[in-house]
XYZ file of C-alpha atoms in Angstrom:
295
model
C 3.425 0.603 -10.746
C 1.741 -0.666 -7.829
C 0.858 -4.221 -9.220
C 4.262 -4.099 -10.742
C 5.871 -3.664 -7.903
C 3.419 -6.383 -5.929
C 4.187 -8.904 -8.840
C 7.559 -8.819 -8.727
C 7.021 -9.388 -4.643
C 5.105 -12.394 -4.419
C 6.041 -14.161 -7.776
C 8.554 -15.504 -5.363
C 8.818 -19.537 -3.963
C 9.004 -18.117 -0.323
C 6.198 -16.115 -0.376
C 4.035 -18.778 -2.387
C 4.473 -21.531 0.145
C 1.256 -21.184 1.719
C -2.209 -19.417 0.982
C -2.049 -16.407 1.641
C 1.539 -15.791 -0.640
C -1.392 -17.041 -3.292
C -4.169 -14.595 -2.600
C -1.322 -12.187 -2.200
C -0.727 -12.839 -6.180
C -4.133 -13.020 -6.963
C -4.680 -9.147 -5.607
C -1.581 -8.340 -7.822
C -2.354 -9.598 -10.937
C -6.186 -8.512 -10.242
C -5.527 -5.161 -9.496
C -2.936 -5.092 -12.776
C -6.071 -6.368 -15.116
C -7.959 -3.878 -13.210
C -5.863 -0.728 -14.212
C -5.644 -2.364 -17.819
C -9.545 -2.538 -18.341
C -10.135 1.166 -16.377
C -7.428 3.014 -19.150
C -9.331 0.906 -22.228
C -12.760 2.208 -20.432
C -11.206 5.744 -20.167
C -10.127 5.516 -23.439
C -12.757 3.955 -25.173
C -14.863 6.757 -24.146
C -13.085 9.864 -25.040
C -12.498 8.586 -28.185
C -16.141 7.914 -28.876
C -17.311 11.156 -27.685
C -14.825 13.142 -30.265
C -15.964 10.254 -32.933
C -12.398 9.114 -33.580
C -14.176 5.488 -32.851
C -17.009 5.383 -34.811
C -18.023 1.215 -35.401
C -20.917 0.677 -33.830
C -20.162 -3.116 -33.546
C -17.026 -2.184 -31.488
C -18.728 0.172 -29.361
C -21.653 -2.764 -28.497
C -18.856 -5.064 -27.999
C -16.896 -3.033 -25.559
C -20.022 -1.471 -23.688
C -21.052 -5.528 -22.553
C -17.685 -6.302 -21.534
C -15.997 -3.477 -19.809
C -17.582 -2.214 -16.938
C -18.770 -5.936 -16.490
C -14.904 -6.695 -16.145
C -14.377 -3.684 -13.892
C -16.811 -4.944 -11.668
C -15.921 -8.228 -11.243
C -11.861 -7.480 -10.905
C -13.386 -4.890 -8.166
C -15.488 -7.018 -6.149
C -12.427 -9.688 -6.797
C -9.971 -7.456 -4.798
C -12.114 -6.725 -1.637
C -12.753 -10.414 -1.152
C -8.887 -11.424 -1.878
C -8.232 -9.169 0.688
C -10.899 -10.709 3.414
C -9.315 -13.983 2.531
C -5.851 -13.026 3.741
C -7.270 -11.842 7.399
C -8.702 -14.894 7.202
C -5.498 -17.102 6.580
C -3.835 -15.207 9.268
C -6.478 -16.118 11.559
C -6.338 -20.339 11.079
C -2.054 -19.571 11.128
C -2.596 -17.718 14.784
C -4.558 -20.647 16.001
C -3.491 -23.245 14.853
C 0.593 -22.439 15.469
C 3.166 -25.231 14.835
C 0.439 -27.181 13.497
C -0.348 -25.111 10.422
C -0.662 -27.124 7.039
C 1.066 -25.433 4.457
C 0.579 -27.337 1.559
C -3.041 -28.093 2.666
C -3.391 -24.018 2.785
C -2.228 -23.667 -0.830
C -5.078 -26.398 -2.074
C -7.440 -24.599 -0.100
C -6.414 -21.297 -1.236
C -6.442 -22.642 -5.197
C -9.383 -23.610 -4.664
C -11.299 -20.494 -3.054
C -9.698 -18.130 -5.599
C -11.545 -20.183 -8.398
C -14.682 -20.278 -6.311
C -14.690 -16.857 -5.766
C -14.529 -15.879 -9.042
C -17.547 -18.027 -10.713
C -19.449 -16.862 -7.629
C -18.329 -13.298 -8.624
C -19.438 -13.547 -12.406
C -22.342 -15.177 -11.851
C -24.039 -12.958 -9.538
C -23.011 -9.823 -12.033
C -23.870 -11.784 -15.144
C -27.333 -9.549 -15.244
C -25.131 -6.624 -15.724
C -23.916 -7.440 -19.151
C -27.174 -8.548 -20.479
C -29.091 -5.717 -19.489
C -26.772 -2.957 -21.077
C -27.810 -0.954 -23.813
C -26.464 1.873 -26.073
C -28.183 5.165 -26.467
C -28.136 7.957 -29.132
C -28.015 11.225 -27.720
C -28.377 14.174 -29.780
C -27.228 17.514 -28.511
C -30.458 19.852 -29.623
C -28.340 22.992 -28.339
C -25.557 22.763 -31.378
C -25.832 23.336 -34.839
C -25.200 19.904 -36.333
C -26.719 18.160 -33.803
C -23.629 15.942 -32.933
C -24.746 12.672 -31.724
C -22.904 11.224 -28.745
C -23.089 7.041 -27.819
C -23.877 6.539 -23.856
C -23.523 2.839 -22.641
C -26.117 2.636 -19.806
C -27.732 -0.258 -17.616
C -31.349 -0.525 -17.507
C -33.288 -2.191 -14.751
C -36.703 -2.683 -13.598
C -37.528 -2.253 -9.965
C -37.036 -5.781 -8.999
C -33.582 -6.562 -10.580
C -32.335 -3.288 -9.150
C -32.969 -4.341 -5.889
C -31.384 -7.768 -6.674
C -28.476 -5.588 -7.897
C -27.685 -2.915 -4.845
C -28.516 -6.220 -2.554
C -25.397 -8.200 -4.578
C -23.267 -4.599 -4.390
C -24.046 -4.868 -0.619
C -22.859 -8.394 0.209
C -20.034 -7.572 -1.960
C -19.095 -4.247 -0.514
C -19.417 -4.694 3.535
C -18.992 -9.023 3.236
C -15.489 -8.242 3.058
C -14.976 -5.350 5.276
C -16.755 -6.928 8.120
C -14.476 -10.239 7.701
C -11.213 -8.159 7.918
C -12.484 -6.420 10.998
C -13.461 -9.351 12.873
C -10.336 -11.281 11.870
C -8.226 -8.336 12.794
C -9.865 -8.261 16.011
C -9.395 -12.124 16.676
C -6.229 -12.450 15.699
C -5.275 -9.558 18.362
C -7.368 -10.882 20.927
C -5.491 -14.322 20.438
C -1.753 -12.649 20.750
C -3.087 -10.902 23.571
C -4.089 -14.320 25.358
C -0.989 -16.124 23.953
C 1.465 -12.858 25.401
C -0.463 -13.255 28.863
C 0.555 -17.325 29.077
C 3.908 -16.177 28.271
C 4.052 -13.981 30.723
C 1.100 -14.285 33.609
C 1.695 -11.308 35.782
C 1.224 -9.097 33.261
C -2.641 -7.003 33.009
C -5.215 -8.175 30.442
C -5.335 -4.213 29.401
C -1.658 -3.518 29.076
C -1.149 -6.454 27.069
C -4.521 -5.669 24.927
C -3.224 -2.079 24.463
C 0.388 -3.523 23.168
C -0.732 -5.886 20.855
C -3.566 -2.979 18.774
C -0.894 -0.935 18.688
C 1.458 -3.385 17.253
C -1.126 -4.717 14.849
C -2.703 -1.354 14.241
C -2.105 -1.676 10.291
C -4.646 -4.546 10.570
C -7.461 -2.335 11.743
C -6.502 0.842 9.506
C -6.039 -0.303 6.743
C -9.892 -2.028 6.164
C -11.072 1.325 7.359
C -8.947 3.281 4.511
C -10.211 0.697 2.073
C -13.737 0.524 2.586
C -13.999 4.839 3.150
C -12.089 5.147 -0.593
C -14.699 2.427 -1.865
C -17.854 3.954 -0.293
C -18.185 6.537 -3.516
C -18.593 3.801 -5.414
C -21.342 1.886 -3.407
C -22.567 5.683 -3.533
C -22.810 5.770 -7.110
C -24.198 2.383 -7.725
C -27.647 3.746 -5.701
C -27.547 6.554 -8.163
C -29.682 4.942 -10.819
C -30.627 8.450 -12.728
C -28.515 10.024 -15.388
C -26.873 13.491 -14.684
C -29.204 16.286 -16.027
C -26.934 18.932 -15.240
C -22.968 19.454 -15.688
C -22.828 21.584 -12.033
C -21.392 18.613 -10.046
C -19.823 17.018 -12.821
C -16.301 16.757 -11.174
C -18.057 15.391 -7.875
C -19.257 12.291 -9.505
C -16.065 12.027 -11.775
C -13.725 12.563 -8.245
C -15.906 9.853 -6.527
C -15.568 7.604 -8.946
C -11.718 7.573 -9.476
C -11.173 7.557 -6.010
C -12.700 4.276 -5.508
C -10.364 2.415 -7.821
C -7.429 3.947 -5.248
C -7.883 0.945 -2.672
C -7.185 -1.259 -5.753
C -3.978 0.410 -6.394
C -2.770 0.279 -2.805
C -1.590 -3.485 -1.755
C 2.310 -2.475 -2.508
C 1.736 -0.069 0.320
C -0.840 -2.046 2.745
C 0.765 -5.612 2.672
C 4.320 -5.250 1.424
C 5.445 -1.996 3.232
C 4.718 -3.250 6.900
C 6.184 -6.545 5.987
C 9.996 -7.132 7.210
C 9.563 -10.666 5.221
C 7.723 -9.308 2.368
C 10.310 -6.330 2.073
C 13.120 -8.768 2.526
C 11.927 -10.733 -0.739
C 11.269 -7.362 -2.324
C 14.644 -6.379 -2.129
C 15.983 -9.863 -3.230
C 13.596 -9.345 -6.486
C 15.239 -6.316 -7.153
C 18.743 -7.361 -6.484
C 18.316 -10.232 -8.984
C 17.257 -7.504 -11.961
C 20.467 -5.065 -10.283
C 22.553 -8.523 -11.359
C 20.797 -9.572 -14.887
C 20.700 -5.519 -16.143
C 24.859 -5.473 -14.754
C 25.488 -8.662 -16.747
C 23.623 -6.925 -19.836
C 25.566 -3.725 -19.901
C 29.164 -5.433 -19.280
C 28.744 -8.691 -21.707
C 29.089 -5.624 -24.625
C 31.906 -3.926 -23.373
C 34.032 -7.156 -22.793
């Protein structure tokens, strides 16, 4: 619903005119692959536990390519997002002289970059994944269950929580210092304005104006920290006690993923204005479907 909802926002000219209408897209259609590749992961597992999926090819196949996807649409998101504070930094400073079209080549451009830089620091994850036979000693037939699991030695998992690092707090401290540039540079701009005016008053104003800026990298990065907390857990669960603490921690960090209806579009008057002329355009076609018949 939420990439639905984000798609149908910035599919539109307006918004696409200059970069960050693009990244804006890119986080839609990201997060909507996202949500597609977590259900076939969700899936894909409960139905090989209770052995209605049985191919062992088909397991393989989907046990090298799943999580590998997840991980790259999630790490895709965050840095979408630190692109956009970004964009709205070069648009406060550089005003009337802005370069739309310029900011849509660069923007093109950064989305692809991001994304080979993405895979290719992740491609280890793929290659070293593995399935494993359990058998369940404690039942009668011995049921055998398929676990797809990542196996590293020392040195490539330090490689890999150093990649999950940059990847986890590269973004978040990129939104917080733009957030806090951009502010500092409305506050300067409001005091040339107006001059007699204090430094603090003005300061104080423009956070609380621009508050969504700073709160909404904090919500992000606090839902995502279970899953940087998870990716230091390198053992296997030996005991079914905390079982829905590790489960809970998991899907919460998909949640910032399925949030940028409510983050970008929500405190938006523009973006809600083109919302609302999206939806008045389907109000018109589904009208013109449902009368054509009757006349």
């Amino acid at each position: 619903i939420n990439s639905i909802l984000s798609l149908i926002t910035f599919k539109n000219k307006p918004v696409q005119e200059v970069g960050c209408g693009l990244y804006l897209l890119g986080i839609s259609i990201n997060s909507l692959f996202l949500m597609i590749f977590f259900v076939l992961k969700f899936s894909f597992l409960l139905l090989t536990q209770i052995e209605i999926i049985t191919n062992d090819k088909f397991f393989y196949i989907q046990c090298h390519s799943i999580d590998f996807l997840l991980r790259i649409c999630l790490q895709m998101d965050q840095w979408l997002n630190a692109c956009i504070a970004l964009e709205r930094i070069i648009t406060a400073i550089q005003g009337a002289h802005f370069d739309k079209k310029q900011s849509r080549k660069v923007a093109k451009f950064i989305i692809i970059f991001l994304y080979l830089i993405i895979i290719g620091t992740s491609l280890h994850d793929p290659i070293y994944r593995g399935i494993v036979d359990e058998k369940d000693e404690s039942e009668d037939n011995q049921k055998g269950r398929k676990w797809c699991i990542v196996r590293y030695d020392q040195s490539l998992r330090t490689y890999d929580h150093i990649i999950h690092t940059i990847h986890f707090f590269g973004p978040f401290f990129i939104n917080i210092i733009s957030s806090t540039i951009l502010i500092l540079n409305k506050t300067h701009r409001e005091l040339k304005i107006h001059p007699g005016r204090i430094y603090k008053e003005v300061f104080r104003d423009q956070i609380h104006q621009h508050k969504h800026l700073l709160i909404a990298p904090l919500v992000l990065i606090l839902l995502a920290v279970p899953r940087l907390i998870l990716t230091y857990l390198s053992k296997c669960m030996e005991s079914n006690d905390d079982i829905w603490l590790y489960l809970a921690g998991y899907f919460i960090s998909f949640l910032p993923s399925m949030m940028s209806f409510l983050v970008f579009v929500m405190p938006s008057k523009f973006y809600k204005k083109e919302f609302g002329k999206t939806i008045d355009q389907y109000r018109k076609v589904l009208r013109t479907l449902f009368e054509s018949p009757l006349k």
